[in-house]
PDB file of C-alpha atoms in Angstrom:
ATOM      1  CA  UNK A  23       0.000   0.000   0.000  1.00 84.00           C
ATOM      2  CA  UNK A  24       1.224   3.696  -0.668  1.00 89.00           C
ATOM      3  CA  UNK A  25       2.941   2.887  -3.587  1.00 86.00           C
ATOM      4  CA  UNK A  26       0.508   4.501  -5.864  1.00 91.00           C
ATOM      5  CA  UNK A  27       1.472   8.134  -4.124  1.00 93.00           C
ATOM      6  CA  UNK A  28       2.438  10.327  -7.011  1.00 92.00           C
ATOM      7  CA  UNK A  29       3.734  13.902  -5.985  1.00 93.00           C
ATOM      8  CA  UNK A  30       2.372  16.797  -8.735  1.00 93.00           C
ATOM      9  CA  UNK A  31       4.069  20.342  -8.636  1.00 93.00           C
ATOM     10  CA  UNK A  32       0.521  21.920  -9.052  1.00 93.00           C
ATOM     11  CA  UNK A  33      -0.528  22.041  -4.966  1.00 95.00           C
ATOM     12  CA  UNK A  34       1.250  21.580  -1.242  1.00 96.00           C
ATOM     13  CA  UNK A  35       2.625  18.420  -0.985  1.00 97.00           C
ATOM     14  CA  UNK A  36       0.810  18.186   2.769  1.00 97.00           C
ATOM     15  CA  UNK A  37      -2.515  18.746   1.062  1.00 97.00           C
ATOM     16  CA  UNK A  38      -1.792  15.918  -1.840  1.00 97.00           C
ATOM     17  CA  UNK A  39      -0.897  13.326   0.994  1.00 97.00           C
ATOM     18  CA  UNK A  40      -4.069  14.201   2.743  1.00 98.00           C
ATOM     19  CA  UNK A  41      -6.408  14.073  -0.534  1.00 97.00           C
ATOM     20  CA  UNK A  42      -4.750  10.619  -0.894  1.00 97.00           C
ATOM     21  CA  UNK A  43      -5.341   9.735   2.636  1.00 97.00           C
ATOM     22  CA  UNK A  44      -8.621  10.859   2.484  1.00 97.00           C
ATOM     23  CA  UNK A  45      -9.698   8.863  -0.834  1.00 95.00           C
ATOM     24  CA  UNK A  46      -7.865   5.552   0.437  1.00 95.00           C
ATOM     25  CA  UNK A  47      -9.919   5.866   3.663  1.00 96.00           C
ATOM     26  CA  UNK A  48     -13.639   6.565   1.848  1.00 94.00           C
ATOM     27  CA  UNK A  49     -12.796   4.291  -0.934  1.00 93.00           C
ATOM     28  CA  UNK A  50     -12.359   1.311   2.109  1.00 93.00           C
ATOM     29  CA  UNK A  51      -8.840   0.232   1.344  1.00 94.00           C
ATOM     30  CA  UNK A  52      -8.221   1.584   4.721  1.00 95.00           C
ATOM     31  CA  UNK A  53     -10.284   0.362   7.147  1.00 95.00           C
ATOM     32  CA  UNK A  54     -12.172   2.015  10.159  1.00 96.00           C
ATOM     33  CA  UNK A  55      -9.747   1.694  13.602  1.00 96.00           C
ATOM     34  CA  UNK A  56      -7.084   0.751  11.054  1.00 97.00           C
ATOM     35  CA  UNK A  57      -3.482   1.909  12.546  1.00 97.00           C
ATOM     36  CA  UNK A  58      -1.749   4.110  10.467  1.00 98.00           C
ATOM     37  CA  UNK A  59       1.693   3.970   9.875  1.00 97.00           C
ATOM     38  CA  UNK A  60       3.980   6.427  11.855  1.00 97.00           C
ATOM     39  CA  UNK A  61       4.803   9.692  10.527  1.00 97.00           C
ATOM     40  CA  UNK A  62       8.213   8.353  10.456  1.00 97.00           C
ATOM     41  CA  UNK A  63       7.595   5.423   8.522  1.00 97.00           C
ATOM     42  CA  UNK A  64       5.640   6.998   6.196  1.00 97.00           C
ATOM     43  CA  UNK A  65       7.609   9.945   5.784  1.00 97.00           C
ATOM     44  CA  UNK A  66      10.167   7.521   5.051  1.00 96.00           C
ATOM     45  CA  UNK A  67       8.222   5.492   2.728  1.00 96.00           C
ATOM     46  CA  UNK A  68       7.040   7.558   0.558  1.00 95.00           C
ATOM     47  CA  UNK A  69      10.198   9.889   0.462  1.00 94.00           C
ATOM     48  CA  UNK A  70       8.663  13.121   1.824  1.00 96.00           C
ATOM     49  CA  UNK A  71       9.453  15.248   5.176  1.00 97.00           C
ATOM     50  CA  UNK A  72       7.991  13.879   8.475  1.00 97.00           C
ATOM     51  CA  UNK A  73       7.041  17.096   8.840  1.00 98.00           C
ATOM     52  CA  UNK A  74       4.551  16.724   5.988  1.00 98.00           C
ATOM     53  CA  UNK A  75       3.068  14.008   7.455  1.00 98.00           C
ATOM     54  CA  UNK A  76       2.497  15.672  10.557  1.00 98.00           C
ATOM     55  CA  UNK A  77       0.788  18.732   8.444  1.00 98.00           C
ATOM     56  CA  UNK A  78      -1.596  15.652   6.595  1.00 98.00           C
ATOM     57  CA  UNK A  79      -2.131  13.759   9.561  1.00 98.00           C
ATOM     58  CA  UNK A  80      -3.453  16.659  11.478  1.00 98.00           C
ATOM     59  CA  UNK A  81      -5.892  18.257   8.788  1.00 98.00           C
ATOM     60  CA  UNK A  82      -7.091  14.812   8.509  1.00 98.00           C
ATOM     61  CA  UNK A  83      -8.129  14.397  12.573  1.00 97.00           C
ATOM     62  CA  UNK A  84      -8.908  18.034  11.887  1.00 96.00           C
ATOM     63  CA  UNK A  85     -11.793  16.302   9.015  1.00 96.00           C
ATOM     64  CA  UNK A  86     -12.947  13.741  11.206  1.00 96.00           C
ATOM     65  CA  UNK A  87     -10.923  10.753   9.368  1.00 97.00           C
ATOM     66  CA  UNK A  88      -8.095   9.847  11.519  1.00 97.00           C
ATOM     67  CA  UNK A  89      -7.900   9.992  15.226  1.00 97.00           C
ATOM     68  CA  UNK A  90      -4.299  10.240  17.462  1.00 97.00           C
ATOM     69  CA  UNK A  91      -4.258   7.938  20.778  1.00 96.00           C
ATOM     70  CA  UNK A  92      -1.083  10.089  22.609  1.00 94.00           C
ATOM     71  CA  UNK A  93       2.077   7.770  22.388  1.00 94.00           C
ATOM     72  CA  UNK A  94       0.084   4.950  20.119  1.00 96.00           C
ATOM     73  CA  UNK A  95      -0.342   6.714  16.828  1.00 97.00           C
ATOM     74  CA  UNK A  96      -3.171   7.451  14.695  1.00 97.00           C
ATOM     75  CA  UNK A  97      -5.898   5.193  13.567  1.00 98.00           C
ATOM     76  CA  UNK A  98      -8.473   5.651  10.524  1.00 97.00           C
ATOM     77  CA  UNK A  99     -11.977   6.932  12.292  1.00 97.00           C
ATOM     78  CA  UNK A 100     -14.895   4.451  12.878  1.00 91.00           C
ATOM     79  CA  UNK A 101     -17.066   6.883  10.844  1.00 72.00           C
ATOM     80  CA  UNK A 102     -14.723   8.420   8.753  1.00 55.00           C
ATOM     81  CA  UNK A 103     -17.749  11.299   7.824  1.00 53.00           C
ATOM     82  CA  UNK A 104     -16.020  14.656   6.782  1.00 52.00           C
ATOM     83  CA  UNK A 105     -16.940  17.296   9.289  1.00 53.00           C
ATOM     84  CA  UNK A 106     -18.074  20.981   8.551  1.00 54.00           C
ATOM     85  CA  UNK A 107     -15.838  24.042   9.114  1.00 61.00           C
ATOM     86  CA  UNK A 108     -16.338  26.023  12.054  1.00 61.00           C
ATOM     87  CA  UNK A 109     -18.443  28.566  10.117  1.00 61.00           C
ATOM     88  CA  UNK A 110     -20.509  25.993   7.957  1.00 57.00           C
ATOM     89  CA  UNK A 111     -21.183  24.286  11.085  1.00 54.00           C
ATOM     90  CA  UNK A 112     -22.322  27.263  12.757  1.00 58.00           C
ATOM     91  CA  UNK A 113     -24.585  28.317  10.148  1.00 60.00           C
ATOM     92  CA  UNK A 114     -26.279  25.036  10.002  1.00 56.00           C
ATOM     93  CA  UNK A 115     -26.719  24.978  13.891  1.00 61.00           C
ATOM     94  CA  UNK A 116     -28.328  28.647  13.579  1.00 62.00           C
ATOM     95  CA  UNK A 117     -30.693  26.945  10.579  1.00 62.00           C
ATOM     96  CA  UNK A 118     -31.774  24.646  12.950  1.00 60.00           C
ATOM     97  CA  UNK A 119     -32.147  26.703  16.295  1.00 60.00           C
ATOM     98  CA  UNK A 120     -33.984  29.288  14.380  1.00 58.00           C
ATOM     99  CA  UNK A 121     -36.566  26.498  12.996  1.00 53.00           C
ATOM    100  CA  UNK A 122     -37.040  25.406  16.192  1.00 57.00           C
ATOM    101  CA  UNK A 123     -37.411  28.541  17.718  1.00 55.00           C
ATOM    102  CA  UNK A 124     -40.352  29.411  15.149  1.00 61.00           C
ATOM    103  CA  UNK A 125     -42.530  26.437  17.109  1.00 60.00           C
ATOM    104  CA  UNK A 126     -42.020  27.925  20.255  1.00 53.00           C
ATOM    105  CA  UNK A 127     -45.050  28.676  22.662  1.00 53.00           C
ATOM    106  CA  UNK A 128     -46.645  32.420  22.640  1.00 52.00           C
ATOM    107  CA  UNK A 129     -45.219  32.332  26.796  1.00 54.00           C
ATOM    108  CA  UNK A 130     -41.694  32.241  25.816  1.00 54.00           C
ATOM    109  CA  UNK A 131     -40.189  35.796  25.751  1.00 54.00           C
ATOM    110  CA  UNK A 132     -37.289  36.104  22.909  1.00 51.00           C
TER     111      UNK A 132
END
């Protein structure tokens, strides 16, 4: 596995490990609670800076695909389901709230 990771000159390299993360992972070659291999290792094994790896690794958890257990590494999520940005999220939260809020009884103040 990673041996189909092909580096373009287009976009951040960070951002092309990620994508390629991110497809392996929705695509089910990796599998939910799946170990991933250490930023060393795959630093190493695919020829880029740990560094990098740290950078994909962390947008990823950032996503909602991976998850870090401190001192065990990081392991593919159970529901690997792509989270909404802050704002997006927010948003949606006011959609609801507001919807909600247009039920409410003639007693509530607001």
């Amino acid at each position: 596995m990673f041996h189909d990771f092909k580096l373009a000159n287009d976009r951040p390299v960070y951002i092309q490990l990620k994508d390629y993360l991110k497809r392996l992972i929705i695509k089910g070659s990796l599998q939910p609670g799946q170990k991933l291999p250490s930023t060393r290792e795959l630093g190493l094994l695919l020829s880029v800076s740990r560094n990098t790896i740290i950078s994909a690794y962390a947008e990823l958890e950032s996503d909602g695909f991976i998850y870090a257990v401190h001192g065990k590494g990081s392991y593919v999520a159970a529901t690997a389901a792509p989270r909404l940005p802050p704002l997006r999220r927010a948003k949606s939260i006011g959609r609801r709230a507001s919807t909600i809020m247009r039920g409410k009884p003639s007693s509530w103040t607001g």
